Structures are given as structure tokens and as C-alpha cells.
Coordinates of C-alpha atoms and ligand atoms in Angstrom, one line a residue:
X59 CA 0.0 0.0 0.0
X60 CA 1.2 3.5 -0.6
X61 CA 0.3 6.5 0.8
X62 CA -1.3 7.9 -1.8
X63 CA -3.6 4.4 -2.1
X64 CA -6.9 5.4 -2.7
X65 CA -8.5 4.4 0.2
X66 CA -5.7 5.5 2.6
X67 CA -6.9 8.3 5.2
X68 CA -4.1 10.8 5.1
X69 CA -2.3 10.2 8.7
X70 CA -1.7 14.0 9.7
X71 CA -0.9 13.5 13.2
X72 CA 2.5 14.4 15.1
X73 CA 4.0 11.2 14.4
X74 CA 3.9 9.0 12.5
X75 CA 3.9 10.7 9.5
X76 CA 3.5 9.9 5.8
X77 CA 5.7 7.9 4.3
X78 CA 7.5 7.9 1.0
X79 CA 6.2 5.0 -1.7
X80 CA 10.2 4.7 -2.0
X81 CA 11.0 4.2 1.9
X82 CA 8.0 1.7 1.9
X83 CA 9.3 0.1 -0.8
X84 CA 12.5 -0.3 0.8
X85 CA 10.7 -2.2 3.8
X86 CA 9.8 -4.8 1.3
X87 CA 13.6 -5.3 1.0
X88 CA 14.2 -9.2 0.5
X89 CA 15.5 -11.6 3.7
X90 CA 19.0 -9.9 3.6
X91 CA 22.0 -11.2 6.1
X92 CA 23.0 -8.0 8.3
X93 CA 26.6 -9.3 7.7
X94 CA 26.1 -9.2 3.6
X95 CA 28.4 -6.3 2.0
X96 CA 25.0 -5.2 0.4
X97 CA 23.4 -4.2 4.1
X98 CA 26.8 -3.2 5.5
X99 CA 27.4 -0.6 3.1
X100 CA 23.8 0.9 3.5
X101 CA 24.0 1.4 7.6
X102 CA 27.5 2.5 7.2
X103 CA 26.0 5.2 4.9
X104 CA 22.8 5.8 7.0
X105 CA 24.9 6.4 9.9
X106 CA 27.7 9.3 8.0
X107 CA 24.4 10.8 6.7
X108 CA 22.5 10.6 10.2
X109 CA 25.7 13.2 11.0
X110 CA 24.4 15.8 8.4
X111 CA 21.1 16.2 9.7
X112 CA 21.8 17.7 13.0
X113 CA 25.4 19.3 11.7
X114 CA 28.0 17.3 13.3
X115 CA 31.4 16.6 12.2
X116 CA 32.5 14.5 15.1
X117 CA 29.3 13.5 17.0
X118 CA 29.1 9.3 17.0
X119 CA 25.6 8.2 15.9
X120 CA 23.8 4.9 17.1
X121 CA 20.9 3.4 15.7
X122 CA 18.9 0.9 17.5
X123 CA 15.8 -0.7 16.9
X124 CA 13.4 1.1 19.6
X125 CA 11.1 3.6 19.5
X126 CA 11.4 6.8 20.8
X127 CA 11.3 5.9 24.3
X128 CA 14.4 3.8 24.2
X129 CA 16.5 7.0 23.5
X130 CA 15.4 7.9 27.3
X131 CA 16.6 4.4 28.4
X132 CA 19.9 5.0 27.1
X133 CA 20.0 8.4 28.0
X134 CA 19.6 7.3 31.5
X135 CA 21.5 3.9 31.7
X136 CA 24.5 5.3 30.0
X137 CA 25.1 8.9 31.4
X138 CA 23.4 9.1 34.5
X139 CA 25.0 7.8 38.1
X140 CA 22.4 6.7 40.8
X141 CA 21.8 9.9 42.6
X142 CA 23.6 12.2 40.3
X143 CA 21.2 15.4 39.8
X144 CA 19.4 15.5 36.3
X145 CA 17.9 19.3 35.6
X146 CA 14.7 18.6 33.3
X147 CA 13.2 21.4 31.6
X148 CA 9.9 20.4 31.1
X149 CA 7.3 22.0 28.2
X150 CA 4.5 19.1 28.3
X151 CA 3.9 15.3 28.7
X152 CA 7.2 14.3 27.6
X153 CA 9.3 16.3 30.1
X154 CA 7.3 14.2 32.7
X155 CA 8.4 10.8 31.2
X156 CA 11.6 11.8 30.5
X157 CA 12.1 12.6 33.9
X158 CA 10.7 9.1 35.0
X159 CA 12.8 7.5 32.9
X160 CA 15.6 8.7 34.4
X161 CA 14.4 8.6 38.0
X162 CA 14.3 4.4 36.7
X163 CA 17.6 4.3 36.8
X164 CA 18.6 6.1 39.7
X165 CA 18.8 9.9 39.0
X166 CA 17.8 12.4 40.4
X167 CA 15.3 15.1 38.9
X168 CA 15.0 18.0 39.4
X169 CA 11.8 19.9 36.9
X170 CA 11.5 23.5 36.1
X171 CA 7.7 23.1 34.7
X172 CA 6.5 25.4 32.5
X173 CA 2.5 26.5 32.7
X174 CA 0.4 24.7 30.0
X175 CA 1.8 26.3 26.4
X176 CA 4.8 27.9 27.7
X177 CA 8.8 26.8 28.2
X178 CA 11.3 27.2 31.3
X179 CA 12.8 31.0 31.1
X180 CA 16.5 31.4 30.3
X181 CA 16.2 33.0 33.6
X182 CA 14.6 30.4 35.6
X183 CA 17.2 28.0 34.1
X184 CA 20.0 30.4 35.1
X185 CA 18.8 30.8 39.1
X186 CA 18.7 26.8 39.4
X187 CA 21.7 26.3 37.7
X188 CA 23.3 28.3 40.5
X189 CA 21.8 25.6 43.2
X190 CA 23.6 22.6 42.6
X191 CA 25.8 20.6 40.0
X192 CA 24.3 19.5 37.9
X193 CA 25.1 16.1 35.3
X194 CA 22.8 16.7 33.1
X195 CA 20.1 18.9 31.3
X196 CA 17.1 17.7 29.6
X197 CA 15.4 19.8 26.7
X198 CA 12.4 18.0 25.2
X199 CA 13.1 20.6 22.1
X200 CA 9.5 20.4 20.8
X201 CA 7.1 18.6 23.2
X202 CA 4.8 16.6 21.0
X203 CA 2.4 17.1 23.8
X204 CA 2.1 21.0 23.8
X205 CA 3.5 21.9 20.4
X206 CA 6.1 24.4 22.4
X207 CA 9.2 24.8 20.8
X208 CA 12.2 25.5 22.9
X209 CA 15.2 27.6 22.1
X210 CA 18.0 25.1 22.7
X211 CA 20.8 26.9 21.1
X212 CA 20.4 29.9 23.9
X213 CA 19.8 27.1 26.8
X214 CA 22.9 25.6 25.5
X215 CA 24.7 29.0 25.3
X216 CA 23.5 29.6 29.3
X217 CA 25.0 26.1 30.2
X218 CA 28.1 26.1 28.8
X219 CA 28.5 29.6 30.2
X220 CA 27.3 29.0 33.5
X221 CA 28.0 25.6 34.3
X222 CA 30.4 24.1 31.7
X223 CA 30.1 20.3 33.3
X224 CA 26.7 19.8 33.0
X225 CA 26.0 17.8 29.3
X226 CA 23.2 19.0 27.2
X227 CA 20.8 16.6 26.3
X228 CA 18.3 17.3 23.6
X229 CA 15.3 15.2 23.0
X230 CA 14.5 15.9 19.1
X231 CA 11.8 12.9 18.5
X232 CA 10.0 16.0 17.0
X233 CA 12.0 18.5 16.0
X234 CA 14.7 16.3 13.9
X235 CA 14.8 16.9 10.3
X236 CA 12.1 20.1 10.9
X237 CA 13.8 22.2 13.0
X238 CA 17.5 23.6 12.4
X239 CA 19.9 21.8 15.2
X240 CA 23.5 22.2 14.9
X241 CA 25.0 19.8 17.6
X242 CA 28.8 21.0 16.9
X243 CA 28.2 24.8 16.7
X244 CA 25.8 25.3 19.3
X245 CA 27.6 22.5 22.0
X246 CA 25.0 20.1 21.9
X247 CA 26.1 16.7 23.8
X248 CA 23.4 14.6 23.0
X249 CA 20.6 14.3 20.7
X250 CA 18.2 11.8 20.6
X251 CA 15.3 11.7 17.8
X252 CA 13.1 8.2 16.5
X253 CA 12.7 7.4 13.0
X254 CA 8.6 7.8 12.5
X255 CA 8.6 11.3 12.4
X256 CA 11.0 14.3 10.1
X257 CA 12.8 11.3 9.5
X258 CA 9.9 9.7 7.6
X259 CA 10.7 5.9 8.4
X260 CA 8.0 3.8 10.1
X261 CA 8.2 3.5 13.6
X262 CA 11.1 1.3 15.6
X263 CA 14.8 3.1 15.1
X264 CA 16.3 5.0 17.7
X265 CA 18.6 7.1 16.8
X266 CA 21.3 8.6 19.4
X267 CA 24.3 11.0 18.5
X268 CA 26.6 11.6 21.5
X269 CA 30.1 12.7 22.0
X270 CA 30.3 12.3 26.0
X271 CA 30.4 9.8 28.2
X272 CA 31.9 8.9 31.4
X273 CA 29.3 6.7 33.6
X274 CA 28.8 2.9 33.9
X275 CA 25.8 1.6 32.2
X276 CA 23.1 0.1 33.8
X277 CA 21.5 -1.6 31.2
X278 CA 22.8 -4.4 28.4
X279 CA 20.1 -3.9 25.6
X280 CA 20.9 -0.4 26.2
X281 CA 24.6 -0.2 26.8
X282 CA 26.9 1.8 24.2
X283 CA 29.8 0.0 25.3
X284 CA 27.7 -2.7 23.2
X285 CA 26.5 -0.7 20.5
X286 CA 29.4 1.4 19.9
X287 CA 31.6 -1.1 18.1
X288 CA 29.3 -2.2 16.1
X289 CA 28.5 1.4 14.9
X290 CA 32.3 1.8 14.2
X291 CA 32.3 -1.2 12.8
X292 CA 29.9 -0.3 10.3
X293 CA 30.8 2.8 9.3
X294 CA 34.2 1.0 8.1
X295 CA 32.0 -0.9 6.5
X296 CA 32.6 -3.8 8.1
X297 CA 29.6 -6.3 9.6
X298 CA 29.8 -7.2 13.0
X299 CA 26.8 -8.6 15.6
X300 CA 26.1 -7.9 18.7
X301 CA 21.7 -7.7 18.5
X302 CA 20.3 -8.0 15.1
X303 CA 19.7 -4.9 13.6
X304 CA 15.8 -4.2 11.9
X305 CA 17.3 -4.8 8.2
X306 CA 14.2 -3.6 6.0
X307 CA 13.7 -0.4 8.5
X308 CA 17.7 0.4 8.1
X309 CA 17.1 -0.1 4.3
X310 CA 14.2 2.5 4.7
X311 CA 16.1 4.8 6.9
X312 CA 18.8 4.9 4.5
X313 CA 16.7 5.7 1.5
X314 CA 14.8 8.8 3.9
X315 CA 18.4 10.1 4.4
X316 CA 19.3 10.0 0.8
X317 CA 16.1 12.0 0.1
X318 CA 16.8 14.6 3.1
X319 CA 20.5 15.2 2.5
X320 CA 19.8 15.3 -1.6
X321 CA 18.4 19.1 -0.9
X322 CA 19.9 22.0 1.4
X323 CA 18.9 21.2 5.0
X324 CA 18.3 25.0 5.2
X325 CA 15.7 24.5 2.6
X326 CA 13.9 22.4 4.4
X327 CA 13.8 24.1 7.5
X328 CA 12.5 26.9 5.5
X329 CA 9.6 24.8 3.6
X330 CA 8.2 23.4 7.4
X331 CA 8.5 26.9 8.7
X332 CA 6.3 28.3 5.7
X333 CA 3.6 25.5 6.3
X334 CA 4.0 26.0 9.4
X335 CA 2.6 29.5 9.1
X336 CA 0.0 28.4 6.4
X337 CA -1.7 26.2 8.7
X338 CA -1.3 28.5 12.1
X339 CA -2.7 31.3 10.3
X340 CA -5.3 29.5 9.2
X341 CA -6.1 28.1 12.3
X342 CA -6.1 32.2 13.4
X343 CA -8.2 33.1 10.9
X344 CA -10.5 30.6 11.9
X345 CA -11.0 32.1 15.2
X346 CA -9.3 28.9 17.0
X347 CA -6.8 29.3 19.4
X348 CA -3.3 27.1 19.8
X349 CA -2.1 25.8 22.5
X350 CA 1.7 27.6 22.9
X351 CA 1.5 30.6 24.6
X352 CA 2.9 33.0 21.5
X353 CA 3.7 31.9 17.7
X354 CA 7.5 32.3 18.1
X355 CA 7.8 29.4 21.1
X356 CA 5.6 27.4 18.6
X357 CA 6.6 24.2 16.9
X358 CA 7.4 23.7 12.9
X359 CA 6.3 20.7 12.5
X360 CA 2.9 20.2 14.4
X361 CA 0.2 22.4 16.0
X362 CA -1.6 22.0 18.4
X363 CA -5.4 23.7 18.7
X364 CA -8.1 24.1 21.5
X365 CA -11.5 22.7 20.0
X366 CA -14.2 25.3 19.7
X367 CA -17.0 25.1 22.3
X368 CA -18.9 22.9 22.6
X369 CA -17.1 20.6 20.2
X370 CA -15.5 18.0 21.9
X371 CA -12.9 15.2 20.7
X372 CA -16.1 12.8 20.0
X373 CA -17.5 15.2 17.4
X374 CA -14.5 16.8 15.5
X375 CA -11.7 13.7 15.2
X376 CA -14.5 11.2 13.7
X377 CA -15.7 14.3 11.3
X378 CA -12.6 14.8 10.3
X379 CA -11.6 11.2 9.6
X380 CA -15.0 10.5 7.7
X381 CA -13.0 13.4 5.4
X382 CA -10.1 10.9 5.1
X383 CA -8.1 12.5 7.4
X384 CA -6.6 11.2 10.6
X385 CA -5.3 14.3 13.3
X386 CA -4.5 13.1 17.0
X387 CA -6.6 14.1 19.9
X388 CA -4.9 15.7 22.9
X389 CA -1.8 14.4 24.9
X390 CA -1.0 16.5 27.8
X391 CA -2.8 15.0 30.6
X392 CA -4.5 18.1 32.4
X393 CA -6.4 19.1 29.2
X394 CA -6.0 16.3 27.0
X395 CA -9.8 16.4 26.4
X396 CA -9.5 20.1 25.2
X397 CA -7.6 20.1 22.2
X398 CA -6.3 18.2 18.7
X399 CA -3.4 18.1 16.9
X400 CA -2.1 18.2 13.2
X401 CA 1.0 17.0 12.0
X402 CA 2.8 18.6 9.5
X403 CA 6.2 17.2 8.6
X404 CA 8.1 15.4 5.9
X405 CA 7.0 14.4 2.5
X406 CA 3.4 16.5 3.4
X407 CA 5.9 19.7 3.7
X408 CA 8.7 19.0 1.2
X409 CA 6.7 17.8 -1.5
X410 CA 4.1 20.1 -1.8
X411 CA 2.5 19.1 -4.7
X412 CA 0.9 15.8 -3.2
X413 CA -1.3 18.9 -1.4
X414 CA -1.6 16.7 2.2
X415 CA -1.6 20.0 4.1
X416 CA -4.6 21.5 1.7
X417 CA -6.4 18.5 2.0
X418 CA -6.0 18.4 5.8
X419 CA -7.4 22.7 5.9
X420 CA -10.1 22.0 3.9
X421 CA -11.8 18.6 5.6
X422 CA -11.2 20.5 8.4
X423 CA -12.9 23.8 7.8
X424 CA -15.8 21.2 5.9
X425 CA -16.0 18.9 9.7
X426 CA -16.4 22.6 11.7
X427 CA -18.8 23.4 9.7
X428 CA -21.0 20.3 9.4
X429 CA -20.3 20.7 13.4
X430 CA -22.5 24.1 13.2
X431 CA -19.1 26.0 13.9
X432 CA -19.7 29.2 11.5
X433 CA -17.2 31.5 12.8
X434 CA -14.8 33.3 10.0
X435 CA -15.2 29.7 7.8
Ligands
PLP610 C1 9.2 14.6 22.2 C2 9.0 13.1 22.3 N1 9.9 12.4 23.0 C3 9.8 11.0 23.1 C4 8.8 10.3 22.5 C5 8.7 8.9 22.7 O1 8.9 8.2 21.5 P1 8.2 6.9 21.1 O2 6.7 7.1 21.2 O3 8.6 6.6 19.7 O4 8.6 5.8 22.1 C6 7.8 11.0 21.8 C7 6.7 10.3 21.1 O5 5.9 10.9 20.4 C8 8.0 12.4 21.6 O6 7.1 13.1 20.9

């Protein structure tokens, strides 16, 4: 099936996206030994162009089958001592599993959590810095949850200013391949992101870039002391086991990447940002309001919008499927009821002539108003 099969309902939500006929067609990728010189050269490849997409020269990138969530596990296991104190900036949902995940293995957390729509002030960060020592800082970089987009270049810049130690650890399961990141320039440490997103691969790859670390790991799955030769040994293009790697979704991975790199990154920044603004203003002009406090701590690649009363999840998401489109209901748990959210990343932004996001306004605007919501439609 592709995604433009007839009787597909566009999937518009924050994740997963739609996929490429080419990236599905590399699932279908025959039985293939992940020590055959075919498969070795393509992960070797995936993992030099994984480099490129959040600008680093020296960064080492892992990719293991997990979803998103298994970035957090080795997050946790590999940099973080028991007790050692974690700072979590948290903008949503995910800052609050993020933080559990690392209280798993022993940290310990301490939050700065914004209101509802907003993000932790450089100020804010700055006084707490000041309490302890910190290992570690956590920035969810868009929360999926909220649609709030943090600024994690000027975080960083505070950081390395103010407390030099303390790594910087960005969660980018939402912002990768939408939002600019450049891990080298702006001092990143870590970045973590999953593949069903910007990436455009169906769900199950981790994918970690780090260039720092000094604790023990408490986990074997998990453990880049396991994964790390292997990713070396790779990248010389040499095959080498330790856990089977997901074949067909490193074959799909690898034909995303070609696709990303084969344009400007900058280019593609720019394209979500501009449909970005097509669908917020429409929303806007609609009368609707989003969830982020202001448009400038909004995310690229998703937004997030509080239903108009009285319509409630029940009425709008079936309406809206019924139009053959699929948007996500609400995540963050104190209002999740309240709101819905559209997706709008990869192939939907950078190949606009398959008109996803146009489809996706218009049964929209057509559900609201079979709803008896008349306002500025
Ligand atoms: C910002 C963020 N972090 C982490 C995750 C967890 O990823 P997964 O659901 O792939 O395990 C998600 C999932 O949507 C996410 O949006």
C-alpha cells in the first residue's frame, strides 16, 4: 500500500507521519544477512548521513531498533549515576516521562515546569543552575504534547556559560529533520530523535548521537559499550553482531536520508516553517486558538489547537476522519480532552505538490462546519 492508495486516510498527526512509496518500498527489501556487504554498506551510509542532519562533524551516531522511548533508556543507563542530579526542563507530557525514565535508573530530577503552552525562562534555568551541580540537562526541544518549541541553542549558550560540566541533552523525537539543530556549533552533547517522524521511516529506530560519556551503564540492551563497536564497525564498513539490527527499517532509513540530504537542509527548514505558518494562520483566521503561549515558542512541525466550544474530541476527530483525514486528539494530561493536533512534517511539507496539508485545511474547515461552527469559515 502507498500513501497515496486510494482508500488510505491521510495520517496527519505528530507522528507518524507519511511515508514515502520509496521508503516503503524499501521495507519490502528481501531476507538480507546484516553481515552481507549489500546491508553493510547501507548502515554505514545511514549512519555518516545521520551526522548531516543535525550538523555534526565529530558526533558518533547509534541506531537501534526502539522507539522513541528507548533513547530515554539509554540516555539514563549510559550517562546518568544513581543519585547524580538531572535538571529537566519540562514544556509538556514528555518532560514528565523523560524525567521518569531517568528517575528508573537512579537519577535524580529536578523539573522547572512550564505553565500549560509555555517553556522554562533562560532566567529560571539560570537561578537553578546556580543551586547545585548539575550532570545533566534535559530539553524536550518540541514537546509533541504542547506543540512548544524550545530555544535550545540559547539554553545551551546559558550552560556552557554557566556551568560548563553539565551535558546537554536534547530530545528531538520532534524537531529532527524540521527544525535547524546544529549539535557541533551550538555544543549540543546529545541528541536523541526516532525514525517515524521528520525522518519519515516507520516506527522502531532509535537514533542517538553523542560525544560524551563517562558513567557505567546500567543496562545491556541499552549499553553503548555494546552498540558502539558495532557502529564503528559499520561505518568501516565492516559487519559485525552484537543484537540483530531491523534490516528492511535500516534499508528505509537509509533511503529517507538519501532524500533529506539530496536538498539544502536549510531549505527544508525553511519549507516546514512556511507551512507552518500556512496552517497556524489559518487556524487564526479561523477564530481557533493554539495551545503555545505565542507563535515564536511554537513548533514547525505540528500544532496544536483548543477545540471550539462545545465541540468536543467525539465530534471533530470522527468528522474529520470521515474526510479521510486522521489528526490526533490531545496528549498532555491536564487538558488532554480540550484540544487536537495536526502534523505537519516530511514528504506533506517537502513535496508540496501531493497537497496533504490543503487537504487536511479543507476537511477540516468542511468537519467545523458540518459541526454548526460558523465562525470566520
Ligand atoms: C518529544 C518526544 N519524545 C519522546 C517520545 C517517545 O517516542 P516513542 O513514542 O517513539 O517511544 C515522543 C513520542 O511521540 C515524543 O514526541
Amino acid at each position: 500500500m502507498s500513501s497515496t492508495n486510494q482508500t488510505h486516510k491521510l495520517c496527519m498527526i505528530p507522528g507518524p507521519v507519511e511515508f514515502h512509496e520509496d521508503v516503503l518500498a524499501a521495507m519490502s527489501t528481501l531476507s538480507t544477512s546484516h553481515v552481507s556487504a549489500d546491508f553493510i554498506s547501507i548502515f554505514g551510509e545511514s549512519i555518516e548521513l545521520l551526522r548531516k542532519i543535525v550538523f555534526t562533524a565529530k558526533g558518533q551516531p547509534f541506531v537501534v531498533s526502539g522507539s522513541g522511548t528507548l533513547g530515554w533508556d539509554m540516555v539514563a543507563s549510559n550517562l546518568v549515576e544513581p543519585n547524580e542530579d538531572v535538571l529537566v526542563l519540562n514544556s509538556g507530557y514528555f518532560g514528565d516521562s523523560f524525567s521518569a525514565c531517568i528517575e528508573t535508573y537512579g537519577g535524580k530530577v529536578t523539573q522547572i515546569k512550564a505553565p500549560i503552552g509555555d517553556k522554562p525562562s533562560l532566567q529560571e534555568i539560570s537561578e537553578i543552575l546556580k543551586t547545585k551541580s548539575f550532570k545533566a540537562i534535559t530539553i524536550t526541544h518540541v514537546d509533541t504534547s504542547t506543540g512548544v518549541l524550545s530555544d535550545i541553542k540559547e539554553i545551551a549558550q546559558l550552560v556552557k556559560e554557566q556551568s560548563p560540566k553539565t551535558l546537554v541533552i536534547v530530545d528531538g523525537v520532534c524537531s529532527v529533520g524540521v527544525e535547524e539543530i546544529r549539535m557541533d556549533e551550538w555544543g549540543l552533547d546529545l541528541v536523541m530523535t526516532a525514525s517515524q517522524k521528520a525522518l519519515g521511516v516507520p516506527p522502531g529506530l532509535t537514533i542517538e548521537t553523542f560525544k560524551q560519556r563517562k558513567a557505567p551503564v546500567t543496562s545491556y540492551f541499552a549499553s553503548w559499550n555494546n552498540w558502539l563497536p558495532i557502529m564503528n564497525a559499520y561505518e568501516a564498513r565492516k559487519g559485525m553482531y552484537f543484537a540483530t539490527p531491523p534490516v528492511q527499517l535500516i534499508y528505509a532509513l537509509n533511503t529517507s536520508l538519501k532524500q533529506i540530504t539530496s536538498v539544502p537542509l536549510e531549505k527544508r527548514f525553511e519549507q516546514h516553517k512556511k507551512m507552518s505558518k500556512y496552517v497556524k494562520d489559518t487556524i487564526e483566521e479561523l477564530g481557533l486558538k493554539m495551545l503555545p503561549k505565542s507563535r515564536d515558542m511554537a513548533a514547525n512541525g505540528m500544532t496544536a489547537v483548543y477545540y471550539p466550544a462545545p465541540l468536543t474530541a467525539a465530534d471533530l476527530l470522527p468528522k474529520v476522519a470521515s474526510n479521510n483525514i486522521v489528526i490526533a486528539g490531545g496528549l498532555h494530561k491536564a487538558i488532554a480532552s480540550q484540544y487536537f493536533r495536526i502534523g505537519h512534517m516530511g514528504i506533506s511539507v517537502t513535496e508540496p505538490d501531493r497537497k496533504h496539508l490543503e487537504e487536511t485545511i479543507s476537511a477540516l474547515k468542511v468537519s467545523l462546519k458540518d459541526l454548526g461552527y460558523t465562525a470566520n469559515l
